[in-house]
mmCIF file of C-alpha atoms in Angstrom:
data_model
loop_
_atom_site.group_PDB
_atom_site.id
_atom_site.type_symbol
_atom_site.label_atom_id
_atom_site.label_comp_id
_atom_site.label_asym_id
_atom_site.label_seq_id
_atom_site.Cartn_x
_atom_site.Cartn_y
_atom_site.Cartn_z
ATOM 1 C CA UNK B 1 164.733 45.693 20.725
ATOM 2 C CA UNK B 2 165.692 49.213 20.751
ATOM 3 C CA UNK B 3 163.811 52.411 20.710
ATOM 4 C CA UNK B 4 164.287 53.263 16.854
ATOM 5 C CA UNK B 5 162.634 49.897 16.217
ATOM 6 C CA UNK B 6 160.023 50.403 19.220
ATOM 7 C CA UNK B 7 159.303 53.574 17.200
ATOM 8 C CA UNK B 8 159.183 52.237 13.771
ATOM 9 C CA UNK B 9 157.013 49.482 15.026
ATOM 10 C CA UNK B 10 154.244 51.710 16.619
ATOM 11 C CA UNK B 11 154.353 54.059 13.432
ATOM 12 C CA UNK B 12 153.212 51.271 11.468
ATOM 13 C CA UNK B 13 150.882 49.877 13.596
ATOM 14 C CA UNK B 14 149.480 53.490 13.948
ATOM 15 C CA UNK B 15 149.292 54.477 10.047
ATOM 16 C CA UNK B 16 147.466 50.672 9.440
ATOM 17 C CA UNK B 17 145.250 51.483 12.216
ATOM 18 C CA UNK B 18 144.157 54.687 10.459
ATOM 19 C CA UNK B 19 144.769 53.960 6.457
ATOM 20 C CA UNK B 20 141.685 50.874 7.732
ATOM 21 C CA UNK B 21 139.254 53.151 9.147
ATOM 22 C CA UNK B 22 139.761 56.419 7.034
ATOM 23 C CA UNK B 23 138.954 54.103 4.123
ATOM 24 C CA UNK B 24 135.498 52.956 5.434
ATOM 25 C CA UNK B 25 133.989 56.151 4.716
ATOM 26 C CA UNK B 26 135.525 56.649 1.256
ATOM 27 C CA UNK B 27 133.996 53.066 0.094
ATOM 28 C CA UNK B 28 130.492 53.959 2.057
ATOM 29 C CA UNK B 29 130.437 57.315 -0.617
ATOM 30 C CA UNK B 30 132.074 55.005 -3.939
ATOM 31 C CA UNK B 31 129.114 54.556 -6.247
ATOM 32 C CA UNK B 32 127.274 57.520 -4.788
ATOM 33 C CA UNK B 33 126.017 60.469 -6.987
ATOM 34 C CA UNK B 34 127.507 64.125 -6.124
ATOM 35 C CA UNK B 35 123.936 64.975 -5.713
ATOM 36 C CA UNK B 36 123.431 61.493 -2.875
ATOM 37 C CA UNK B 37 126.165 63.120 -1.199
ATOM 38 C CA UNK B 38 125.499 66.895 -1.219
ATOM 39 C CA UNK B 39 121.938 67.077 -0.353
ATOM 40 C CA UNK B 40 120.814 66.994 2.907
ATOM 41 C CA UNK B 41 117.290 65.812 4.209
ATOM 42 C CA UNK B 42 116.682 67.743 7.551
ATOM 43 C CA UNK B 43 118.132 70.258 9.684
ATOM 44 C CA UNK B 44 119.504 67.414 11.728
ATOM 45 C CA UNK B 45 121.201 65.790 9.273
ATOM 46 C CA UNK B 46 124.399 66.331 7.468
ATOM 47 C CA UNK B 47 125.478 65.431 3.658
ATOM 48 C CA UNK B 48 127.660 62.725 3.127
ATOM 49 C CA UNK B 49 130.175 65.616 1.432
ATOM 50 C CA UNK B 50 130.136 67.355 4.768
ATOM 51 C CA UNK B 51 130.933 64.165 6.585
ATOM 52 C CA UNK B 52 134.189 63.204 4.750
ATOM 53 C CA UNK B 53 135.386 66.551 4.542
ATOM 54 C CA UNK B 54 134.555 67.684 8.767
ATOM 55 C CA UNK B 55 136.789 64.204 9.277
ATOM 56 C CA UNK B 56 139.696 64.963 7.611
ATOM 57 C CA UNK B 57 139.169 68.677 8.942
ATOM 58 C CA UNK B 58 139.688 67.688 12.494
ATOM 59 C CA UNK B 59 142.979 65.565 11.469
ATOM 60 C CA UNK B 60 144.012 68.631 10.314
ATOM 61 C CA UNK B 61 142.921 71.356 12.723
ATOM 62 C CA UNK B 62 143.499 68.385 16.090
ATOM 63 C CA UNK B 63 146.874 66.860 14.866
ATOM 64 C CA UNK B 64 149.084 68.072 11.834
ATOM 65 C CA UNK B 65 148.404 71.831 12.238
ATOM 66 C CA UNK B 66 149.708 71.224 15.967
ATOM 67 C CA UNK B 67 153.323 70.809 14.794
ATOM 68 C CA UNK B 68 155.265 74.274 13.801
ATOM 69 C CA UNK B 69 155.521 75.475 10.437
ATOM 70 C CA UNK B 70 152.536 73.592 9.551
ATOM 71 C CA UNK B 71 150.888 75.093 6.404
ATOM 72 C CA UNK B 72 146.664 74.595 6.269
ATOM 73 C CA UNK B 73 145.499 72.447 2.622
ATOM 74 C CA UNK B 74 142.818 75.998 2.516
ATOM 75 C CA UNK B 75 142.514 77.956 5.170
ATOM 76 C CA UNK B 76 138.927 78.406 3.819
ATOM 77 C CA UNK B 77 137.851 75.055 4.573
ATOM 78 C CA UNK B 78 137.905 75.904 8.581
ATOM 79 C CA UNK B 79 134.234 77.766 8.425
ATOM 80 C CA UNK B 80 132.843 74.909 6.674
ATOM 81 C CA UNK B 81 133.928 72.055 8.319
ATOM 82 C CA UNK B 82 134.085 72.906 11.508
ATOM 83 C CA UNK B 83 131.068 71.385 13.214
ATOM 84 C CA UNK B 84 130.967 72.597 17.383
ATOM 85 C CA UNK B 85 134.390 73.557 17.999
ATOM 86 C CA UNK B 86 133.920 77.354 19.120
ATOM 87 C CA UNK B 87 137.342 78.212 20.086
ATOM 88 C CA UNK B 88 138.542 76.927 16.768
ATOM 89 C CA UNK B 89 136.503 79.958 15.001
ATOM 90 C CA UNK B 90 133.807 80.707 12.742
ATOM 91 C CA UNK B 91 131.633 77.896 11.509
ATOM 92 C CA UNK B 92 128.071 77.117 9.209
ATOM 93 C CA UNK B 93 125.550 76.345 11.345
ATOM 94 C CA UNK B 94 124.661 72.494 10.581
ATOM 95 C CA UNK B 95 120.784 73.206 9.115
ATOM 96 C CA UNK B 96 122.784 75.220 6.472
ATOM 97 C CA UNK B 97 125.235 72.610 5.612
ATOM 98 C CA UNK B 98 123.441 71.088 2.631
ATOM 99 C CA UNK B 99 123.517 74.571 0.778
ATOM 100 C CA UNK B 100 126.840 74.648 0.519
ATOM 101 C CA UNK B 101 127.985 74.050 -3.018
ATOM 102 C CA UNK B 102 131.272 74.385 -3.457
ATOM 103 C CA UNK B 103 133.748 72.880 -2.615
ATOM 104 C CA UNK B 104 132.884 70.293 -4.726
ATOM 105 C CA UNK B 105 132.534 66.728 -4.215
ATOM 106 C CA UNK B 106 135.510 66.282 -6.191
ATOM 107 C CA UNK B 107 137.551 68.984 -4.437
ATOM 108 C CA UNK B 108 136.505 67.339 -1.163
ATOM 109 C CA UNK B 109 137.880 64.427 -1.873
ATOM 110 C CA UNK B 110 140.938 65.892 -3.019
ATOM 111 C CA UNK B 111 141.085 67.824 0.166
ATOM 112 C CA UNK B 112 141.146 64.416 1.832
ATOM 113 C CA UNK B 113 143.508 62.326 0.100
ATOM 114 C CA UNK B 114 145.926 65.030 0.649
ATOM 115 C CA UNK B 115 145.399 65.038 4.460
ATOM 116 C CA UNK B 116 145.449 61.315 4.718
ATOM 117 C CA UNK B 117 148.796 61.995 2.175
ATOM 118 C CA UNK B 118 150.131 64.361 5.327
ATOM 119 C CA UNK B 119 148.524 62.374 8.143
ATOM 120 C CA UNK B 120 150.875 58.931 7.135
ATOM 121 C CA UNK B 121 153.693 60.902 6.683
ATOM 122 C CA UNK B 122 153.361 62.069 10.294
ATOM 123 C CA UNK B 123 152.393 59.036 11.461
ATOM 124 C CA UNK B 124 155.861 57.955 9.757
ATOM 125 C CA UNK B 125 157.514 60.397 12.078
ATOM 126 C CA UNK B 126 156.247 59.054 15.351
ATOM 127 C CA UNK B 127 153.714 60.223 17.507
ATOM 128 C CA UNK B 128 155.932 62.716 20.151
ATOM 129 C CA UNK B 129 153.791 62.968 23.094
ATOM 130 C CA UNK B 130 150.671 61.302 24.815
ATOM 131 C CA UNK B 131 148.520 64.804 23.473
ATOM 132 C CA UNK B 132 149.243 63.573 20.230
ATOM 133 C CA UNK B 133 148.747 59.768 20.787
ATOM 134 C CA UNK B 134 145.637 60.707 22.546
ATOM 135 C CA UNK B 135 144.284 62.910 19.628
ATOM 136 C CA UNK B 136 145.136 60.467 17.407
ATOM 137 C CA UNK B 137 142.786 57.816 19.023
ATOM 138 C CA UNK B 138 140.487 60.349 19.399
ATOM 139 C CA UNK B 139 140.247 61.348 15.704
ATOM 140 C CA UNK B 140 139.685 57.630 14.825
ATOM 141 C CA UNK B 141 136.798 57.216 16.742
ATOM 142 C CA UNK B 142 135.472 60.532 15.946
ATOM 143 C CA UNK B 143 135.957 59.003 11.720
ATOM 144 C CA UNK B 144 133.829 56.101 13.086
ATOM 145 C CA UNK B 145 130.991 58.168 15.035
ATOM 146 C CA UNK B 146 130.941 59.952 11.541
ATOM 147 C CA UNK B 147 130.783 56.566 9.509
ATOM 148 C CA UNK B 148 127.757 55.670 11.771
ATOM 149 C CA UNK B 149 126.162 59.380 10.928
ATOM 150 C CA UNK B 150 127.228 59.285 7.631
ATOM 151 C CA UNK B 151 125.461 56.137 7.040
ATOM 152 C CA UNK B 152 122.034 57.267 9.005
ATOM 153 C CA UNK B 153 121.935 60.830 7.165
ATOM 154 C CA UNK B 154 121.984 59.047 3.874
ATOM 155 C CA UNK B 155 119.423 56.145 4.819
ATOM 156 C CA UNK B 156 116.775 59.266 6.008
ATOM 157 C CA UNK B 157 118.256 60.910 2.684
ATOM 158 C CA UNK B 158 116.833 57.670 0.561
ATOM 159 C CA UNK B 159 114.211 57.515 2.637
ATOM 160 C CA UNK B 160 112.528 61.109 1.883
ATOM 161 C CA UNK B 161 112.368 60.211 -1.990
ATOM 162 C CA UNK B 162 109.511 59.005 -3.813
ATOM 163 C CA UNK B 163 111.370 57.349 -5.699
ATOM 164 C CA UNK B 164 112.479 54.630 -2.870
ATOM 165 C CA UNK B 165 116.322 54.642 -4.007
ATOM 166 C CA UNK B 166 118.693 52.239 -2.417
ATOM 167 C CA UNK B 167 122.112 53.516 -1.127
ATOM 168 C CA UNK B 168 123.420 50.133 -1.923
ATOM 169 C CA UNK B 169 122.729 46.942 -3.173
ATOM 170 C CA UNK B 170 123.736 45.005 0.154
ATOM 171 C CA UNK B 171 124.039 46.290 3.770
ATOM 172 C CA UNK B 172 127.269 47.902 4.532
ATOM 173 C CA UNK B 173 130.228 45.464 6.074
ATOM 174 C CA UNK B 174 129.612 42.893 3.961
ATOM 175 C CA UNK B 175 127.391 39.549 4.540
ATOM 176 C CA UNK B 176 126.834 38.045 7.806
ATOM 177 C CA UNK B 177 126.542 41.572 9.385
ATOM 178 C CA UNK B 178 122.406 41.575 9.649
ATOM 179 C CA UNK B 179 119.340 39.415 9.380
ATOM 180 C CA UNK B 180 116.913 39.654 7.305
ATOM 181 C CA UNK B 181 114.645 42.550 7.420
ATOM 182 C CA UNK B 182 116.763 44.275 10.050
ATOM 183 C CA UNK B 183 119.985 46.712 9.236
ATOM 184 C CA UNK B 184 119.659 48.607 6.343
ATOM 185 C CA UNK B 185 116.004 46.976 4.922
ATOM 186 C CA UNK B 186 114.445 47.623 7.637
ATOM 187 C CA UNK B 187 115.564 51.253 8.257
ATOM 188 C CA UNK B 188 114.693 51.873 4.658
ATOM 189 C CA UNK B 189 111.275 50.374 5.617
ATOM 190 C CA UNK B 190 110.680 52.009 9.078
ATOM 191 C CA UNK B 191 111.949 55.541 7.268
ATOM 192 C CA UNK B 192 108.966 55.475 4.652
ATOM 193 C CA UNK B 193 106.138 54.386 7.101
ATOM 194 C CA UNK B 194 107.473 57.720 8.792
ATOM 195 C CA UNK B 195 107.907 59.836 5.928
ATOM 196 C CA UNK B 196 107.066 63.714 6.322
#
């Protein structure tokens, strides 16, 4: 085998392992309102919008923008979606996250189609150092720890309304994943009984 190949082979490898867990979050927000996604329920919490744009944000700021030339999507976008990341600038403090009204959902997920758009095409090129291979893993757990947040934010969300609204019809990941009256029913359940 020789290194083109070697090359080729990890590049795919590496744009499956990320086209699989960048589209977890997009099918957790399918079937969500812009309003289930924008609002947010406490100062601790972030909205779902917030969540898919901060991930494709660090993709951004972490890997592509590390290669020369590279031109930002907004340069805007920085302040709000940066979350802790002092020495990457200015930032909105997370209790203030949920006022944030533009961008829109829609632009948001404009925003990150075109990263994932730039992200496989570097992928395509071949990670060129262990920096960048380590980022890389990095950013895919960091998309995870945000599906896991994303998911809790909007159960506490559901859980504030008087109206006792359902995120989704089944627990996330499909069946098998939880007993009854544990996962997802149960949060919903343990949420009301400690309702503000």
């Amino acid at each position: 085998m020789n290194i083109a190949s070697r090359v080729d082979g990890a590049s795919c490898q590496d744009t499956d392992r990320y086209q699989i867990v960048r589209a977890r979050m997009t099918g957790l927000a399918a079937g969500l309102s812009a309003e289930d996604l924008g609002a947010q329920s406490m100062a601790d919490a972030s909205p779902g919008k917030w969540h898919l744009a901060h991930t494709s944000w660090f993709f951004e700021v972490m890997l592509l923008a590390r290669r020369p030339g590279y031109q930002p999507v907004d340069e805007r976008l920085g302040r709000l979606f940066n979350s802790y990341y002092e020495a990457l600038g200015a930032r909105v403090v997370r209790p203030n996250r949920g006022l944030m009204t533009r961008p829109s959902l829609d632009e948001v997920l404009a925003y990150r189609r075109e990263i994932d758009r730039r992200m496989i095409a570097f992928l395509g090129e071949g990670l060129e150092d262990p920096q960048e291979r380590y980022l890389f893993d990095l950013g895919l757990n960091h998309d995870q720890q945000h599906q896991e947040l994303f998911l809790t934010d909007l159960l506490h969300l559901m859980s504030c309304s008087p109206l006792e609204p359902a995120a989704y019809g089944a627990e996330p990941g499909g069946p098998g994943r939880g007993r009854r009256g544990s996962g997802m029913d149960g949060f919903r359940r343990r949420a009301r009984q400690h309702r503000p």
